[in-house]
Coordinates of C-alpha atoms and ligand atoms in Angstrom, one line a residue:
M1 CA -58.0 233.2 -136.9
S2 CA -56.3 233.2 -133.5
K3 CA -56.6 230.5 -130.8
V4 CA -57.7 231.9 -127.4
I5 CA -57.8 230.5 -123.9
A6 CA -60.7 232.2 -122.1
I7 CA -60.9 232.1 -118.3
E8 CA -63.8 233.1 -116.0
G9 CA -62.0 234.4 -112.9
G10 CA -62.9 234.0 -109.2
Y11 CA -63.3 230.2 -108.9
K12 CA -61.4 228.6 -106.0
L13 CA -59.2 225.6 -107.0
N14 CA -59.1 222.3 -105.1
G15 CA -57.8 218.8 -105.8
T16 CA -54.7 217.1 -107.2
V17 CA -52.6 217.9 -110.3
R18 CA -49.9 215.6 -111.6
I19 CA -46.8 217.3 -113.1
S20 CA -45.6 216.1 -116.5
G21 CA -42.0 215.4 -117.6
A22 CA -39.6 218.3 -117.9
K23 CA -39.8 220.3 -121.2
N24 CA -36.3 221.6 -120.9
A25 CA -34.9 218.1 -120.3
T26 CA -37.1 216.5 -123.1
V27 CA -36.0 218.9 -125.8
A28 CA -32.3 217.9 -125.1
L29 CA -32.9 214.2 -124.4
I30 CA -34.5 213.7 -127.9
P31 CA -31.5 215.1 -129.8
A32 CA -29.1 213.3 -127.4
A33 CA -30.8 210.0 -128.3
V34 CA -29.6 210.1 -131.9
L35 CA -26.1 209.6 -130.7
A36 CA -27.0 205.9 -130.0
D37 CA -26.4 203.1 -132.5
G38 CA -29.6 201.4 -131.5
P39 CA -33.2 202.2 -130.2
V40 CA -33.7 204.6 -127.3
E41 CA -37.0 204.7 -125.4
I42 CA -37.9 207.7 -123.3
L43 CA -40.8 207.7 -120.8
G44 CA -42.6 210.6 -119.2
V45 CA -42.5 212.8 -122.4
P46 CA -44.8 215.8 -121.9
E47 CA -47.6 216.4 -124.5
I48 CA -46.2 219.7 -125.9
S49 CA -45.7 221.1 -129.4
D50 CA -41.9 221.3 -129.0
V51 CA -41.9 217.4 -129.0
E52 CA -44.0 217.3 -132.2
A53 CA -41.5 219.7 -133.8
L54 CA -38.5 217.6 -132.8
A55 CA -40.2 214.4 -134.1
I56 CA -40.5 216.2 -137.5
L57 CA -36.8 217.0 -137.5
L58 CA -35.9 213.4 -136.5
R59 CA -38.0 212.0 -139.4
E60 CA -36.2 214.4 -141.8
L61 CA -33.0 212.7 -140.6
N62 CA -34.6 209.3 -141.5
C63 CA -34.6 208.4 -137.8
D64 CA -37.5 206.1 -137.0
V65 CA -39.7 207.7 -134.4
S66 CA -42.9 206.6 -132.7
I67 CA -44.8 208.4 -129.9
K68 CA -47.3 206.5 -127.8
G69 CA -48.9 208.5 -125.0
D70 CA -46.0 209.8 -122.9
S71 CA -43.4 207.5 -124.4
I72 CA -41.2 208.2 -127.4
R73 CA -39.1 205.5 -129.2
L74 CA -36.3 206.5 -131.5
D75 CA -34.2 204.1 -133.7
P76 CA -31.3 206.1 -135.1
S77 CA -29.7 203.0 -136.8
Q78 CA -30.9 204.0 -140.3
M79 CA -30.3 207.8 -139.8
E80 CA -28.7 209.9 -142.5
D81 CA -26.6 213.1 -142.3
I82 CA -29.1 215.5 -143.9
P83 CA -29.2 219.3 -143.5
L84 CA -31.8 220.5 -141.1
V85 CA -33.1 223.5 -142.9
S86 CA -37.0 223.1 -142.8
D87 CA -39.3 225.4 -141.0
A88 CA -39.6 222.9 -138.1
V89 CA -36.1 224.1 -137.0
N90 CA -37.6 227.5 -136.3
K91 CA -40.4 226.2 -134.1
L92 CA -38.1 225.9 -131.1
R93 CA -34.8 227.3 -130.0
A94 CA -33.7 224.0 -128.6
S95 CA -33.4 222.6 -132.1
Y96 CA -29.8 223.8 -131.7
Y97 CA -29.1 220.7 -129.7
F98 CA -29.0 218.9 -133.0
M99 CA -25.8 220.9 -133.6
G100 CA -23.9 219.1 -130.8
A101 CA -25.6 215.8 -131.4
L102 CA -25.0 215.6 -135.2
L103 CA -21.5 217.0 -134.9
G104 CA -20.8 214.3 -132.3
K105 CA -22.4 211.6 -134.4
Y106 CA -21.3 212.6 -138.0
K107 CA -18.5 215.2 -137.3
R108 CA -20.6 217.4 -139.6
V109 CA -23.9 219.2 -139.4
K110 CA -25.8 221.9 -141.4
I111 CA -28.6 223.5 -139.6
K112 CA -30.8 226.6 -139.8
M113 CA -30.5 229.3 -137.0
P114 CA -32.8 228.3 -134.1
G115 CA -36.1 230.1 -133.3
G116 CA -37.9 230.2 -129.9
C117 CA -39.4 232.8 -127.5
Y118 CA -38.1 236.4 -127.8
L119 CA -36.5 237.0 -124.4
G120 CA -34.0 239.6 -125.6
P121 CA -30.6 238.8 -127.2
R122 CA -30.1 235.0 -127.2
P123 CA -26.7 234.4 -128.8
I124 CA -25.1 230.9 -129.2
D125 CA -21.5 232.2 -129.1
L126 CA -20.6 229.9 -126.1
H127 CA -22.0 226.8 -128.0
L128 CA -19.8 227.7 -131.0
K129 CA -16.8 228.4 -128.7
G130 CA -17.1 224.8 -127.4
F131 CA -17.5 223.2 -130.8
K132 CA -14.5 225.2 -132.2
A133 CA -12.4 224.0 -129.2
L134 CA -13.2 220.4 -130.1
G135 CA -12.0 220.9 -133.6
A136 CA -15.0 222.0 -135.6
N137 CA -14.7 224.5 -138.4
I138 CA -17.8 226.7 -138.4
T139 CA -19.2 228.8 -141.3
Y140 CA -22.5 230.8 -141.3
D141 CA -24.4 231.4 -144.6
E142 CA -26.1 234.8 -144.2
V143 CA -28.5 234.1 -147.1
E144 CA -29.6 230.7 -146.1
E145 CA -29.3 231.6 -142.4
T146 CA -27.6 228.2 -141.8
Y147 CA -24.6 227.1 -139.8
L148 CA -22.2 224.5 -141.3
L149 CA -20.0 222.7 -138.7
E150 CA -17.4 220.3 -139.9
A151 CA -14.4 218.5 -138.2
D152 CA -11.9 215.9 -139.5
E153 CA -12.0 214.6 -136.0
L154 CA -13.2 215.8 -132.6
V155 CA -10.5 216.0 -130.0
G156 CA -11.2 216.6 -126.3
H157 CA -10.3 220.0 -124.9
S158 CA -10.8 222.3 -121.9
I159 CA -13.6 224.8 -122.4
Y160 CA -14.4 227.7 -120.1
L161 CA -17.9 229.1 -120.3
D162 CA -17.9 232.8 -119.8
F163 CA -21.6 232.4 -118.6
A164 CA -22.9 229.2 -117.0
S165 CA -25.2 228.6 -120.0
V166 CA -27.6 225.7 -119.8
G167 CA -27.7 225.3 -123.6
A168 CA -24.0 225.6 -124.2
T169 CA -23.3 223.1 -121.4
I170 CA -25.6 220.5 -122.9
N171 CA -24.6 221.1 -126.5
I172 CA -20.9 220.7 -125.7
L173 CA -21.6 217.5 -123.8
L174 CA -23.4 216.1 -126.9
A175 CA -20.4 216.9 -129.1
A176 CA -17.8 215.7 -126.6
V177 CA -19.1 212.3 -125.6
K178 CA -17.6 210.6 -128.7
A179 CA -14.6 213.0 -129.2
K180 CA -11.1 211.6 -128.8
G181 CA -9.8 212.0 -125.3
R182 CA -10.9 214.2 -122.4
T183 CA -13.0 217.3 -122.5
I184 CA -13.4 219.5 -119.4
I185 CA -16.2 222.1 -119.3
E186 CA -15.5 224.8 -116.7
N187 CA -18.1 227.1 -115.2
A188 CA -20.7 224.6 -116.4
A189 CA -24.4 225.1 -115.7
K190 CA -25.9 222.9 -112.9
E191 CA -29.6 222.8 -113.8
P192 CA -31.3 219.4 -113.1
E193 CA -32.2 219.0 -116.8
I194 CA -28.4 218.8 -117.5
I195 CA -28.1 216.0 -115.0
D196 CA -31.0 214.2 -116.6
V197 CA -29.4 214.4 -120.1
T198 CA -26.1 213.2 -118.6
N199 CA -28.0 210.2 -117.0
L200 CA -29.3 209.2 -120.4
L201 CA -25.8 209.6 -122.1
T202 CA -24.2 207.6 -119.3
K203 CA -26.8 204.8 -119.7
M204 CA -25.9 204.9 -123.4
G205 CA -22.2 204.2 -122.5
A206 CA -20.8 207.7 -122.2
H207 CA -18.1 208.5 -119.5
I208 CA -19.1 211.8 -117.8
R209 CA -18.2 212.9 -114.3
G210 CA -18.9 216.1 -112.2
V211 CA -22.3 217.0 -113.7
G212 CA -24.2 219.2 -111.2
T213 CA -21.0 220.9 -110.3
D214 CA -19.3 223.7 -112.3
T215 CA -16.7 221.4 -113.7
I216 CA -17.8 218.5 -116.0
T217 CA -15.2 215.9 -117.3
I218 CA -16.1 213.8 -120.4
D219 CA -13.9 211.0 -121.7
G220 CA -14.9 210.2 -125.2
V221 CA -16.0 206.7 -126.3
E222 CA -16.3 205.0 -129.7
H223 CA -19.8 203.8 -129.5
L224 CA -23.0 204.6 -127.6
H225 CA -25.8 202.0 -127.5
G226 CA -29.6 202.2 -127.1
T227 CA -31.2 202.3 -123.7
F228 CA -34.4 203.3 -121.7
H229 CA -34.9 206.5 -119.8
E230 CA -37.6 208.2 -117.7
I231 CA -37.6 212.0 -117.7
I232 CA -37.5 214.0 -114.4
P233 CA -40.6 216.1 -113.5
D234 CA -40.9 219.6 -114.9
R235 CA -39.7 221.9 -112.0
I236 CA -41.0 225.0 -113.9
E237 CA -44.5 223.5 -114.5
A238 CA -44.5 222.4 -110.8
G239 CA -43.4 225.9 -109.7
T240 CA -46.1 227.4 -111.9
F241 CA -48.8 225.3 -110.2
L242 CA -47.5 226.1 -106.7
I243 CA -48.0 229.8 -107.6
I244 CA -51.4 229.1 -109.1
A245 CA -52.4 227.3 -106.0
A246 CA -51.1 230.1 -103.8
A247 CA -53.1 232.7 -105.8
A248 CA -56.3 230.9 -106.5
G249 CA -56.4 227.6 -104.5
E250 CA -58.1 226.5 -101.3
K251 CA -56.2 223.2 -101.0
V252 CA -54.2 221.9 -104.0
I253 CA -51.9 218.9 -104.0
V254 CA -49.1 219.2 -106.6
Q255 CA -47.9 215.6 -107.3
N256 CA -44.8 214.2 -109.0
V257 CA -42.4 216.9 -107.8
I258 CA -38.7 216.9 -106.8
P259 CA -38.9 219.5 -104.0
Q260 CA -35.1 220.0 -104.0
H261 CA -35.4 221.4 -107.5
L262 CA -37.7 224.2 -106.2
E263 CA -36.0 225.3 -103.1
A264 CA -35.6 228.9 -104.2
L265 CA -39.2 229.3 -105.1
I266 CA -40.5 227.5 -102.0
S267 CA -38.4 229.7 -99.8
K268 CA -39.8 232.9 -101.5
L269 CA -43.4 231.6 -101.3
K270 CA -42.9 230.9 -97.5
E271 CA -41.4 234.4 -97.2
M272 CA -44.7 235.7 -98.7
G273 CA -46.6 233.7 -96.0
V274 CA -47.9 231.0 -98.4
Q275 CA -48.9 227.9 -96.4
M276 CA -47.4 224.7 -97.9
D277 CA -46.6 221.1 -96.7
V278 CA -43.9 219.1 -98.5
V279 CA -44.9 215.4 -98.4
G280 CA -42.5 213.1 -100.3
D281 CA -42.9 213.9 -104.0
S282 CA -46.0 216.0 -103.4
I283 CA -46.5 219.6 -102.2
I284 CA -49.8 220.6 -100.6
V285 CA -50.5 224.3 -101.0
Y286 CA -53.2 226.1 -99.0
G287 CA -54.7 229.2 -100.7
P288 CA -54.5 232.7 -99.3
Q289 CA -55.8 232.9 -95.7
K290 CA -54.1 236.3 -94.8
P291 CA -52.6 239.1 -96.9
L292 CA -49.4 238.0 -98.7
K293 CA -46.2 239.8 -97.8
P294 CA -44.2 241.5 -100.6
V295 CA -40.8 240.1 -101.5
H296 CA -37.7 240.9 -103.6
V297 CA -36.6 238.4 -106.2
K298 CA -33.3 238.2 -108.1
T299 CA -33.1 235.6 -110.8
Q300 CA -29.9 233.5 -110.8
I301 CA -28.5 230.4 -112.4
Y302 CA -29.5 227.1 -110.7
P303 CA -29.9 226.6 -107.8
G304 CA -30.9 230.3 -107.5
F305 CA -34.3 231.6 -108.3
A306 CA -35.3 230.4 -111.8
T307 CA -35.8 233.1 -114.5
D308 CA -38.6 231.0 -115.9
L309 CA -40.6 231.4 -112.7
Q310 CA -40.2 235.2 -112.2
Q311 CA -43.0 235.8 -114.7
P312 CA -45.7 233.6 -113.1
L313 CA -44.6 234.8 -109.6
T314 CA -45.1 238.5 -110.7
T315 CA -48.8 237.8 -111.0
L316 CA -48.9 236.6 -107.4
L317 CA -46.8 239.6 -106.3
T318 CA -49.6 241.9 -107.6
Q319 CA -51.7 240.5 -104.7
A320 CA -49.0 241.1 -102.0
D321 CA -49.6 243.9 -99.5
G322 CA -46.8 246.3 -100.4
K323 CA -44.0 246.9 -103.0
S324 CA -42.2 243.8 -104.4
S325 CA -39.5 243.7 -107.0
V326 CA -38.0 241.4 -109.6
K327 CA -34.4 241.8 -110.8
E328 CA -33.4 239.8 -113.9
T329 CA -29.8 238.7 -114.3
I330 CA -30.3 236.1 -116.9
Y331 CA -32.7 237.6 -119.6
I332 CA -32.7 241.4 -119.0
E333 CA -35.7 242.0 -121.3
R334 CA -37.9 239.3 -119.8
F335 CA -40.7 241.8 -118.8
L336 CA -43.2 241.8 -121.6
H337 CA -45.8 240.2 -119.3
C338 CA -45.9 243.3 -117.1
E339 CA -47.6 245.5 -119.7
Q340 CA -50.2 242.7 -120.2
L341 CA -50.8 242.4 -116.4
N342 CA -51.1 246.2 -116.2
K343 CA -54.0 245.9 -118.7
M344 CA -55.7 243.7 -116.1
G345 CA -55.4 246.2 -113.3
A346 CA -51.9 245.5 -112.0
H347 CA -49.5 248.3 -111.1
I348 CA -46.1 247.3 -112.3
D349 CA -43.2 249.6 -113.3
V350 CA -40.4 248.2 -115.4
D351 CA -37.0 249.9 -115.5
R352 CA -34.0 248.4 -117.3
A353 CA -33.7 244.8 -116.0
S354 CA -36.0 245.2 -113.0
S355 CA -39.7 245.5 -112.2
A356 CA -41.5 247.1 -109.2
I357 CA -44.8 245.5 -108.4
Y358 CA -47.2 247.5 -106.1
G359 CA -49.9 245.6 -104.4
P360 CA -52.5 244.5 -103.6
T361 CA -54.3 245.4 -106.8
K362 CA -57.7 244.1 -107.9
L363 CA -57.3 242.4 -111.3
H364 CA -60.0 242.3 -113.9
G365 CA -60.5 240.3 -117.1
A366 CA -59.2 241.7 -120.4
R367 CA -58.1 240.5 -123.9
V368 CA -54.3 240.1 -123.5
Q369 CA -51.4 238.7 -125.5
A370 CA -49.1 235.8 -124.5
T371 CA -45.8 237.2 -125.7
D372 CA -43.8 234.1 -124.6
L373 CA -44.3 230.8 -122.8
R374 CA -44.0 232.0 -119.2
C375 CA -45.8 235.3 -119.9
G376 CA -48.7 233.0 -120.9
A377 CA -48.5 231.3 -117.5
A378 CA -48.5 234.7 -115.7
L379 CA -51.7 235.7 -117.6
I380 CA -53.4 232.4 -116.9
I381 CA -52.9 233.1 -113.2
A382 CA -54.1 236.6 -113.6
G383 CA -57.2 235.3 -115.4
L384 CA -57.9 232.8 -112.6
I385 CA -57.9 235.5 -109.9
G386 CA -59.2 238.5 -112.0
E387 CA -62.8 239.5 -111.9
G388 CA -64.8 238.5 -115.1
K389 CA -63.5 237.0 -118.3
T390 CA -59.9 237.1 -119.6
E391 CA -59.0 236.1 -123.2
I392 CA -55.4 235.1 -123.7
M393 CA -54.2 235.3 -127.4
N394 CA -51.3 233.5 -129.0
V395 CA -51.9 230.3 -127.0
Y396 CA -49.3 228.5 -129.2
H397 CA -46.7 229.9 -126.8
I398 CA -48.3 228.2 -123.9
D399 CA -48.8 224.9 -125.8
R400 CA -45.1 224.8 -126.6
G401 CA -44.2 224.2 -123.0
Y402 CA -47.2 223.3 -120.8
D403 CA -48.8 219.9 -121.2
N404 CA -52.6 220.5 -121.3
I405 CA -52.5 223.2 -118.7
D406 CA -56.1 224.2 -119.2
Q407 CA -57.3 220.6 -118.8
K408 CA -55.3 220.3 -115.6
L409 CA -56.8 223.6 -114.3
I410 CA -60.4 222.5 -115.2
T411 CA -59.9 219.3 -113.1
L412 CA -59.0 221.7 -110.2
G413 CA -62.3 223.6 -110.7
A414 CA -61.2 226.5 -113.0
H415 CA -63.7 227.7 -115.7
I416 CA -61.6 227.7 -118.8
T417 CA -62.5 227.3 -122.5
R418 CA -60.6 227.4 -125.8
Y419 CA -61.9 228.9 -129.0
E420 CA -60.9 230.7 -132.1
I421 CA -61.5 234.4 -132.9
D422 CA -61.0 236.5 -136.0
A423 CA -58.1 238.7 -134.9
Ligands
LIG511 C1 -32.5 227.4 -121.0 O1 -32.4 228.3 -122.1 C2 -34.0 227.2 -121.0 N1 -34.5 226.6 -122.2 C3 -34.7 228.5 -120.7 O2 -36.1 228.2 -120.5 C4 -34.2 229.0 -119.3 O3 -34.8 230.3 -119.1 C5 -32.7 229.2 -119.5 O4 -32.1 227.9 -119.8 C6 -32.0 229.7 -118.2 O5 -32.3 228.8 -117.1 C7 -34.3 225.3 -122.5 O6 -33.7 224.6 -121.7 C8 -34.8 224.8 -123.8 P1 -28.8 229.9 -121.3 P2 -30.9 228.6 -122.7 O7 -27.9 229.4 -122.4 O8 -30.1 227.3 -122.7 C9 -26.6 233.9 -122.4 C10 -38.4 228.3 -120.8 O9 -39.2 229.3 -120.5 N2 -25.9 233.1 -123.4 O10 -28.5 229.4 -119.9 O11 -31.0 229.3 -124.0 C11 -28.1 234.2 -122.8 O12 -28.1 235.3 -123.7 C12 -37.1 228.7 -121.4 O13 -38.6 227.1 -120.6 C13 -24.9 233.7 -124.1 O14 -24.5 234.8 -123.8 O15 -30.3 229.5 -121.6 C14 -28.8 234.4 -121.5 O16 -28.6 235.8 -121.1 C15 -36.9 230.2 -121.7 N3 -24.2 232.9 -125.0 C16 -28.0 233.5 -120.5 O17 -26.8 233.2 -121.2 C17 -24.6 231.6 -125.3 O18 -23.9 231.0 -126.2 C18 -28.8 232.2 -120.2 O19 -28.8 231.5 -121.4 C19 -25.6 231.1 -124.6 C20 -26.3 231.8 -123.6

């Protein structure tokens, strides 16, 4: 049996949608919390399957976890240093944050190689480079597919990241906050989710400066205590809804947004001729009144155009009057959504790390595959504007990272159902 999201296209969307907490902050905040000696409460947790997978891992570590609505409370005071080798590790790539967190807490961690969406090669060499620089000895067991990291002690060190990797920046932060002395991360990533994790660690008693710039300085401390934290809104979910509204909306208010986190997307949407008003922490989007203009997008590290938004935007670009393009500089193989969109009537050519999107094309319903999380979002948008019924398979990808996206769209007037089919 396969779970399917089915969409009847052509219905205009109106109303207000409230954005949930940031997935890519949440999946780092939860592992970071285990570094505390006492309870940590985190508010604004999105209802996504990645959180469920992390809760399973925490319980395997004998960490007390309770989830009530959008709040998670962890009490690491009775936690044990247990190898993380269950299948839950493979459910999300971000389980690798337990490498940094448990190395930082116990100076030792055994963990299975992480899973996650296939977006082309996704090495963790920069994470390991950072752990080694701090004094960890790393061995990989080919048979068990597990990493063992051990250090007599962790000593602060300067670490240059060959690529401004989000994951490596966060993971090294987690290992360094209790290391002896000073760690300097050079060419660090600047994503807002890294700032959010640093805010939590600072409230726990960590000494971190320069986050949000390309040089982060961490002075290790002996102890980190419990605290309370509220997660920032999810800029990728917010961006996805801006694009949905631009494609299928009449007047949609996207609430609980930090507009500064979306400057690159907002600029591109304006370049396309999308009408928007930014009002405090809401953005009002008026659906298409005149033909959209084609644009050229190049994905960059933050604050450049987010790679996670090029897939949903591709669907909108199929409606622009002319030739648009997307160039990927982060994940060069992140184009599996194009073949699925072409099945729905789009005209997209993919060549090496770029796509050319010819529009406007009339999209029609089809049975398509969500190949990854953001491909799923792109197909939802195509289903909303396509003629007839679209069935999106492999919805587990979508549920990993979007909090009840179909319910939110139904509230805006979309005709969406979920069911299972034999396939
Ligand atoms: C984070 O992935 C996000 N995931 C991704 O979002 C996002 O696309 C990505 O950052 C870029 O913004 C989470 O935060 C859980 P990277 P991450 O390390 O940390 C190379 C989504 O849809 N690299 O910045 O894995 C890597 O191959 C997901 O929500 C190395 O070479 O991204 C890639 O080309 C998808 N060696 C580039 O850096 C390393 O050790 C960006 O990777 C690490 C990364």
